[in-house]
Amino acid sequence: MSRRVRRRGSQSKDKDKVIISSPVYPETAEEYDICRPGGEIAGGHDVEWTRLPDDTVVQLFSCLSYRDRACLSSTCRTWRLLGSSPCLWNSLDLRAHRCDADTATALASRCASLRRLRFRGSESAAAIINLHARDLREIAGDYCRDITDATLSVIAARHEALESLQIGPDPCEKISSDAIRHVAMCCSRLRRLRLSGIREIDGLAIGALARHCSRLEEIAFLDCGNIDETALGKVECLKFLSVAGSRNLKWASAVTYWSKLPNLVGLDVSRTDIPPSALFRILSSSKNLKVLCALNCLALEEEANHNPLGSSHAKGKILLTLFTDISKRITSLFSSSVGKETEISGNWSSQGNNDKSLNEIISWVEWILSQSLLRIAEMNPVGMDDFWLRQGASLLLSLVKSSQEDVQERAAAGLATFVVIDDENATVDPSRAEAVMKNGGIPLLLELARSCREGVQSEAAKAIANLSVNAKVAKAVADEGGISILAVLARSTNRLVAEEAAGGLWNLSVGEEHKTAIAEAGGVKALVDLIFKWPTGIDGVLERAAGALANLAADDQCSMEVAMAGGVHALVMLARSCRVEGVQEQAARALANLAAHGDSNSNNAAVGQEAGALDALVQLTCSPNEGVTLANACGNASHGLQERAAGALWGLSVSEANSVAIGREGGVAPLIALARSEAEDVHETAAGALWNLAFYPGNALRIIEEGGVPALVHLCSSSGSKMARFMAALALAYMFDGRMDEFALIGSSSEGTSKSVSFEGARKMALKHIEAFVLSFSDHQLFSMAAASSATTALAQVLEVTRIQEAGHLRCSGAEIGRFVAMLRNSSSILRACAAFALVQFTIPGGRHAMHHASLLQKAGVTRALRGAAASASAPIEAKVFARIVLRNLEHHQLEASV
């Protein structure tokens, strides 16, 4: 796979996280490359760092990540003190890190003034009480599927000053109404409660919220199973209520009680089954309601198809649905009346000025829109194309401009998600991707990626990565300087940021025009460093880094950059030690591409000489680990991994030393097993590798002994791939053109032993199927006309029907070309015809390496052999015609070279 997309962010698997450790930091300025007063930095300017005002240093610290703050804090006593300033530790985002009890305890000394905390995963949820941040006001936990009543209750008990509690978007199915009651009793200052996926929220829990939390202004019960609608109608302090995605709601009761809430100004019923009658009853009967959001409500949309609903406003109330102009409706909130709308675009939250009530409404609208649009994008329901193209893309871009960090993140995640229509095959809808580009989304996302907030960086990088699957968008990203931005983000110490940036470089590196730019921006070194930086359990980072390097390695110049940056060692390390199939596949693909340049650079030899490289690739074709049993169960393993591992061996086997080593390391048997695979792509790579191996007599005998002749005969006669059939025929021709006879007579394969095989029987079988392969391209009438005529038109017609398009990408060495020339003089007419057929494919004008092959043939003095084959009375007609076509091809290349 040459690219990768993701529809959703990382899940809460603890193994995907990085443990925050306490490294040994340097204690002196010299050790940390910080100049003392009067010193000089690399730029040549005198900087007295220690004389900077304290507030300036603190401001600089605020722009750094936690790790960088810790590094700088360790340089001197003054900076250690400033680095612990309470204003630098009023907010903490632990989502990119594994936060266990020990980590939280280590951070506790700096968290006395902590007000806002974000974390990811249930382990982190259980650990945060060890921060001793008793004055926490906001807690937001992502992907806490396994969080329990006990954990949530302890969090509430230890943080009585809590004003905002948000757990989601993963369903919290282990949380019950008991924990919600406990939250209500402990956190009397609670103003906002947002929970996702609770199975049941009963009246007792909601009643406790109404009694104990007199300041509670916002409740969001998203995607919940059962909610007591009547009890919600008694939380009279509520201003904003969202039940988006919740099921089993009794709408008659909901309308009766919710419409009586005296302070309710915003209601979100998106993704529910609310009927039109209930919706209009709420609109008409709720006194203070300003905004009713009902996105992706099927009953409303079906009704709208027959009776337009979107044009109605009930006494100044605004209805937001998929079939209304949402941006225009939100804009109307800023007008003195609904009928007089002003033109406001972009950042809605900046338009409220000093109107606190309006700012609260806009902030809530942004949050519920970002939630619902992301959820709809994840579900990817049918029939949404018109919405996304008409207003969905521009809405998400407007939300990207929000002043709320979590809204920005979800909007960027929505942009990353809604463009993907098939994440398994990395398929992005071109119209949706280009809609983002046309609405100015690329510079906006790149600006977001420059943010100092790592959560925003990560989501922006993911959006850029997915959009860049589209070639037009990829060009726009490159033109806007996106490659340099992603290369910088790939060096981030935040694993989530680095992972998404690597994904962006992976997708951009598909384009040939972007490869050099990535290398020039330092992207190659950044990607190689990622492999060494993160442990093997972090498979998302490793797969993306290896995938990007694989694409870059396909370019001759970039492949040398990969090698110089230590990429060969890094990729071999992955192939040897990683047990994640996706990572193995990309590492093998990268090694295959590095090796595929043959004699154009030294990387083929470099890979072969890397300790353990050949052994690792051979093991990838036959290892029983992690279900990757390719040799014994080809049909059960990933076709991708089979193809990549065999492809790497194919490329490496161009070298004689590598080819011999592959045979010695046991690579023949797995490749024969792969030749029996049902996948055509695997056929090609296995046949190509066996063709290269068969060039050397020792390997040719091994192939016979391991039962390779029947496998190659089957490919030659039955594969749906012309290329696989062609290379299988060439492998068989190498094996039986006479060079192996001496080895066969003495039976000296590896360790000097020979299995019981019928050499003569294998030869007859091979020649029979080589002949059948060549004849399958023959048309007797057409060949007879070409043989009898001196006109080039007849030869051109033969060439048209015999050409194998992909064969133009094959590159032969001088020794291989010499072998085909020798085969033209072989006593076997079948081998003469096969050699002539092969030389036709290698010299067809327009082929990638045709000029190279023509030059080698001229040096080998092939003209006499070709003329002899063309004039031979005993040669089959196919050999004669093919020889004439090769002569014609050589004349063409001579003329071309002389121009």
PDB file of N, CA, C and O in Angstrom, residues 575-615:
ATOM      1  N   ALA A 575      11.989  -5.115  10.101  1.00  0.00           N
ATOM      2  CA  ALA A 575      11.701  -6.411   9.488  1.00  0.00           C
ATOM      3  C   ALA A 575      12.063  -7.562  10.418  1.00  0.00           C
ATOM      4  O   ALA A 575      11.400  -8.604  10.421  1.00  0.00           O
ATOM      5  N   ARG A 576      13.090  -7.367  11.225  1.00  0.00           N
ATOM      6  CA  ARG A 576      13.552  -8.439  12.112  1.00  0.00           C
ATOM      7  C   ARG A 576      12.761  -8.499  13.419  1.00  0.00           C
ATOM      8  O   ARG A 576      12.478  -9.578  13.925  1.00  0.00           O
ATOM      9  N   SER A 577      12.411  -7.330  13.991  1.00  0.00           N
ATOM     10  CA  SER A 577      11.914  -7.327  15.364  1.00  0.00           C
ATOM     11  C   SER A 577      10.434  -7.024  15.512  1.00  0.00           C
ATOM     12  O   SER A 577       9.830  -7.416  16.505  1.00  0.00           O
ATOM     13  N   CYS A 578       9.838  -6.320  14.557  1.00  0.00           N
ATOM     14  CA  CYS A 578       8.433  -5.950  14.713  1.00  0.00           C
ATOM     15  C   CYS A 578       7.535  -7.115  14.339  1.00  0.00           C
ATOM     16  O   CYS A 578       7.806  -7.842  13.381  1.00  0.00           O
ATOM     17  N   ARG A 579       6.452  -7.290  15.085  1.00  0.00           N
ATOM     18  CA  ARG A 579       5.530  -8.392  14.805  1.00  0.00           C
ATOM     19  C   ARG A 579       4.171  -7.900  14.323  1.00  0.00           C
ATOM     20  O   ARG A 579       3.205  -8.637  14.309  1.00  0.00           O
ATOM     21  N   VAL A 580       4.104  -6.635  13.930  1.00  0.00           N
ATOM     22  CA  VAL A 580       2.861  -6.067  13.390  1.00  0.00           C
ATOM     23  C   VAL A 580       2.908  -6.169  11.875  1.00  0.00           C
ATOM     24  O   VAL A 580       3.835  -5.649  11.240  1.00  0.00           O
ATOM     25  N   GLU A 581       1.921  -6.835  11.286  1.00  0.00           N
ATOM     26  CA  GLU A 581       2.005  -7.156   9.869  1.00  0.00           C
ATOM     27  C   GLU A 581       2.077  -5.920   8.982  1.00  0.00           C
ATOM     28  O   GLU A 581       2.821  -5.882   8.004  1.00  0.00           O
ATOM     29  N   GLY A 582       1.308  -4.864   9.329  1.00  0.00           N
ATOM     30  CA  GLY A 582       1.350  -3.655   8.517  1.00  0.00           C
ATOM     31  C   GLY A 582       2.724  -3.026   8.500  1.00  0.00           C
ATOM     32  O   GLY A 582       3.187  -2.535   7.461  1.00  0.00           O
ATOM     33  N   VAL A 583       3.402  -3.032   9.640  1.00  0.00           N
ATOM     34  CA  VAL A 583       4.760  -2.487   9.713  1.00  0.00           C
ATOM     35  C   VAL A 583       5.715  -3.368   8.914  1.00  0.00           C
ATOM     36  O   VAL A 583       6.573  -2.872   8.166  1.00  0.00           O
ATOM     37  N   GLN A 584       5.588  -4.675   9.071  1.00  0.00           N
ATOM     38  CA  GLN A 584       6.439  -5.598   8.319  1.00  0.00           C
ATOM     39  C   GLN A 584       6.275  -5.378   6.815  1.00  0.00           C
ATOM     40  O   GLN A 584       7.256  -5.368   6.059  1.00  0.00           O
ATOM     41  N   GLU A 585       5.020  -5.196   6.393  1.00  0.00           N
ATOM     42  CA  GLU A 585       4.756  -5.032   4.965  1.00  0.00           C
ATOM     43  C   GLU A 585       5.445  -3.789   4.417  1.00  0.00           C
ATOM     44  O   GLU A 585       6.083  -3.823   3.355  1.00  0.00           O
ATOM     45  N   GLN A 586       5.325  -2.670   5.151  1.00  0.00           N
ATOM     46  CA  GLN A 586       5.927  -1.431   4.657  1.00  0.00           C
ATOM     47  C   GLN A 586       7.446  -1.482   4.729  1.00  0.00           C
ATOM     48  O   GLN A 586       8.140  -0.943   3.851  1.00  0.00           O
ATOM     49  N   ALA A 587       7.991  -2.108   5.775  1.00  0.00           N
ATOM     50  CA  ALA A 587       9.452  -2.248   5.861  1.00  0.00           C
ATOM     51  C   ALA A 587       9.971  -3.091   4.698  1.00  0.00           C
ATOM     52  O   ALA A 587      10.992  -2.756   4.075  1.00  0.00           O
ATOM     53  N   ALA A 588       9.267  -4.183   4.394  1.00  0.00           N
ATOM     54  CA  ALA A 588       9.679  -5.037   3.272  1.00  0.00           C
ATOM     55  C   ALA A 588       9.554  -4.289   1.948  1.00  0.00           C
ATOM     56  O   ALA A 588      10.411  -4.403   1.063  1.00  0.00           O
ATOM     57  N   ARG A 589       8.492  -3.490   1.800  1.00  0.00           N
ATOM     58  CA  ARG A 589       8.319  -2.710   0.568  1.00  0.00           C
ATOM     59  C   ARG A 589       9.444  -1.689   0.420  1.00  0.00           C
ATOM     60  O   ARG A 589       9.968  -1.467  -0.683  1.00  0.00           O
ATOM     61  N   ALA A 590       9.804  -1.061   1.531  1.00  0.00           N
ATOM     62  CA  ALA A 590      10.887  -0.078   1.481  1.00  0.00           C
ATOM     63  C   ALA A 590      12.205  -0.740   1.097  1.00  0.00           C
ATOM     64  O   ALA A 590      12.970  -0.217   0.262  1.00  0.00           O
ATOM     65  N   LEU A 591      12.491  -1.895   1.678  1.00  0.00           N
ATOM     66  CA  LEU A 591      13.723  -2.614   1.342  1.00  0.00           C
ATOM     67  C   LEU A 591      13.697  -3.068  -0.119  1.00  0.00           C
ATOM     68  O   LEU A 591      14.725  -3.048  -0.809  1.00  0.00           O
ATOM     69  N   ALA A 592      12.511  -3.478  -0.580  1.00  0.00           N
ATOM     70  CA  ALA A 592      12.391  -3.883  -1.989  1.00  0.00           C
ATOM     71  C   ALA A 592      12.697  -2.713  -2.913  1.00  0.00           C
ATOM     72  O   ALA A 592      13.409  -2.855  -3.916  1.00  0.00           O
ATOM     73  N   ASN A 593      12.165  -1.530  -2.580  1.00  0.00           N
ATOM     74  CA  ASN A 593      12.405  -0.362  -3.427  1.00  0.00           C
ATOM     75  C   ASN A 593      13.861   0.094  -3.366  1.00  0.00           C
ATOM     76  O   ASN A 593      14.426   0.535  -4.367  1.00  0.00           O
ATOM     77  N   LEU A 594      14.469  -0.002  -2.191  1.00  0.00           N
ATOM     78  CA  LEU A 594      15.885   0.344  -2.080  1.00  0.00           C
ATOM     79  C   LEU A 594      16.737  -0.577  -2.944  1.00  0.00           C
ATOM     80  O   LEU A 594      17.712  -0.146  -3.569  1.00  0.00           O
ATOM     81  N   ALA A 595      16.355  -1.853  -2.958  1.00  0.00           N
ATOM     82  CA  ALA A 595      17.147  -2.841  -3.699  1.00  0.00           C
ATOM     83  C   ALA A 595      16.868  -2.818  -5.196  1.00  0.00           C
ATOM     84  O   ALA A 595      17.654  -3.336  -5.983  1.00  0.00           O
ATOM     85  N   ALA A 596      15.750  -2.191  -5.589  1.00  0.00           N
ATOM     86  CA  ALA A 596      15.291  -2.317  -6.976  1.00  0.00           C
ATOM     87  C   ALA A 596      16.071  -1.457  -7.957  1.00  0.00           C
ATOM     88  O   ALA A 596      15.878  -1.586  -9.165  1.00  0.00           O
ATOM     89  N   HIS A 597      16.947  -0.568  -7.469  1.00  0.00           N
ATOM     90  CA  HIS A 597      17.658   0.323  -8.385  1.00  0.00           C
ATOM     91  C   HIS A 597      18.829  -0.363  -9.076  1.00  0.00           C
ATOM     92  O   HIS A 597      19.486   0.223  -9.937  1.00  0.00           O
ATOM     93  N   GLY A 598      19.090  -1.602  -8.651  1.00  0.00           N
ATOM     94  CA  GLY A 598      20.092  -2.410  -9.354  1.00  0.00           C
ATOM     95  C   GLY A 598      21.441  -1.741  -9.409  1.00  0.00           C
ATOM     96  O   GLY A 598      22.009  -1.378  -8.380  1.00  0.00           O
ATOM     97  N   ASP A 599      21.961  -1.566 -10.631  1.00  0.00           N
ATOM     98  CA  ASP A 599      23.307  -1.026 -10.771  1.00  0.00           C
ATOM     99  C   ASP A 599      23.339   0.499 -10.861  1.00  0.00           C
ATOM    100  O   ASP A 599      24.371   1.093 -11.145  1.00  0.00           O
ATOM    101  N   SER A 600      22.164   1.181 -10.588  1.00  0.00           N
ATOM    102  CA  SER A 600      22.161   2.635 -10.670  1.00  0.00           C
ATOM    103  C   SER A 600      22.700   3.283  -9.404  1.00  0.00           C
ATOM    104  O   SER A 600      23.116   4.431  -9.419  1.00  0.00           O
ATOM    105  N   ASN A 601      22.668   2.574  -8.271  1.00  0.00           N
ATOM    106  CA  ASN A 601      23.340   3.063  -7.060  1.00  0.00           C
ATOM    107  C   ASN A 601      23.727   1.858  -6.210  1.00  0.00           C
ATOM    108  O   ASN A 601      23.490   0.717  -6.581  1.00  0.00           O
ATOM    109  N   SER A 602      24.320   2.128  -5.064  1.00  0.00           N
ATOM    110  CA  SER A 602      24.890   1.052  -4.246  1.00  0.00           C
ATOM    111  C   SER A 602      23.937   0.507  -3.198  1.00  0.00           C
ATOM    112  O   SER A 602      24.334  -0.295  -2.357  1.00  0.00           O
ATOM    113  N   ASN A 603      22.677   0.905  -3.220  1.00  0.00           N
ATOM    114  CA  ASN A 603      21.769   0.502  -2.145  1.00  0.00           C
ATOM    115  C   ASN A 603      21.466  -0.988  -2.148  1.00  0.00           C
ATOM    116  O   ASN A 603      21.221  -1.579  -1.101  1.00  0.00           O
ATOM    117  N   ASN A 604      21.443  -1.592  -3.348  1.00  0.00           N
ATOM    118  CA  ASN A 604      21.191  -3.032  -3.404  1.00  0.00           C
ATOM    119  C   ASN A 604      22.232  -3.782  -2.590  1.00  0.00           C
ATOM    120  O   ASN A 604      21.922  -4.638  -1.763  1.00  0.00           O
ATOM    121  N   ALA A 605      23.478  -3.426  -2.789  1.00  0.00           N
ATOM    122  CA  ALA A 605      24.557  -4.067  -2.036  1.00  0.00           C
ATOM    123  C   ALA A 605      24.488  -3.717  -0.562  1.00  0.00           C
ATOM    124  O   ALA A 605      24.722  -4.558   0.309  1.00  0.00           O
ATOM    125  N   ALA A 606      24.095  -2.451  -0.278  1.00  0.00           N
ATOM    126  CA  ALA A 606      24.029  -2.011   1.125  1.00  0.00           C
ATOM    127  C   ALA A 606      22.994  -2.806   1.902  1.00  0.00           C
ATOM    128  O   ALA A 606      23.228  -3.200   3.047  1.00  0.00           O
ATOM    129  N   VAL A 607      21.844  -3.061   1.284  1.00  0.00           N
ATOM    130  CA  VAL A 607      20.808  -3.846   1.967  1.00  0.00           C
ATOM    131  C   VAL A 607      21.299  -5.276   2.181  1.00  0.00           C
ATOM    132  O   VAL A 607      21.145  -5.860   3.260  1.00  0.00           O
ATOM    133  N   GLY A 608      21.885  -5.853   1.148  1.00  0.00           N
ATOM    134  CA  GLY A 608      22.371  -7.226   1.268  1.00  0.00           C
ATOM    135  C   GLY A 608      23.457  -7.388   2.317  1.00  0.00           C
ATOM    136  O   GLY A 608      23.569  -8.438   2.958  1.00  0.00           O
ATOM    137  N   GLN A 609      24.265  -6.341   2.506  1.00  0.00           N
ATOM    138  CA  GLN A 609      25.362  -6.421   3.460  1.00  0.00           C
ATOM    139  C   GLN A 609      24.935  -6.101   4.884  1.00  0.00           C
ATOM    140  O   GLN A 609      25.693  -6.344   5.818  1.00  0.00           O
ATOM    141  N   GLU A 610      23.735  -5.536   5.053  1.00  0.00           N
ATOM    142  CA  GLU A 610      23.254  -5.229   6.401  1.00  0.00           C
ATOM    143  C   GLU A 610      23.008  -6.524   7.169  1.00  0.00           C
ATOM    144  O   GLU A 610      22.307  -7.422   6.689  1.00  0.00           O
ATOM    145  N   ALA A 611      23.586  -6.612   8.333  1.00  0.00           N
ATOM    146  CA  ALA A 611      23.497  -7.843   9.126  1.00  0.00           C
ATOM    147  C   ALA A 611      22.042  -8.225   9.373  1.00  0.00           C
ATOM    148  O   ALA A 611      21.255  -7.421   9.875  1.00  0.00           O
ATOM    149  N   GLY A 612      21.705  -9.437   8.998  1.00  0.00           N
ATOM    150  CA  GLY A 612      20.374  -9.971   9.274  1.00  0.00           C
ATOM    151  C   GLY A 612      19.310  -9.596   8.267  1.00  0.00           C
ATOM    152  O   GLY A 612      18.167 -10.031   8.398  1.00  0.00           O
ATOM    153  N   ALA A 613      19.663  -8.802   7.235  1.00  0.00           N
ATOM    154  CA  ALA A 613      18.643  -8.333   6.295  1.00  0.00           C
ATOM    155  C   ALA A 613      18.030  -9.488   5.505  1.00  0.00           C
ATOM    156  O   ALA A 613      16.806  -9.648   5.450  1.00  0.00           O
ATOM    157  N   LEU A 614      18.868 -10.290   4.861  1.00  0.00           N
ATOM    158  CA  LEU A 614      18.346 -11.384   4.039  1.00  0.00           C
ATOM    159  C   LEU A 614      17.599 -12.400   4.893  1.00  0.00           C
ATOM    160  O   LEU A 614      16.529 -12.890   4.512  1.00  0.00           O
ATOM    161  N   ASP A 615      18.168 -12.709   6.051  1.00  0.00           N
ATOM    162  CA  ASP A 615      17.519 -13.666   6.941  1.00  0.00           C
ATOM    163  C   ASP A 615      16.145 -13.165   7.356  1.00  0.00           C
ATOM    164  O   ASP A 615      15.171 -13.927   7.392  1.00  0.00           O
TER     165      ASP A 615
END
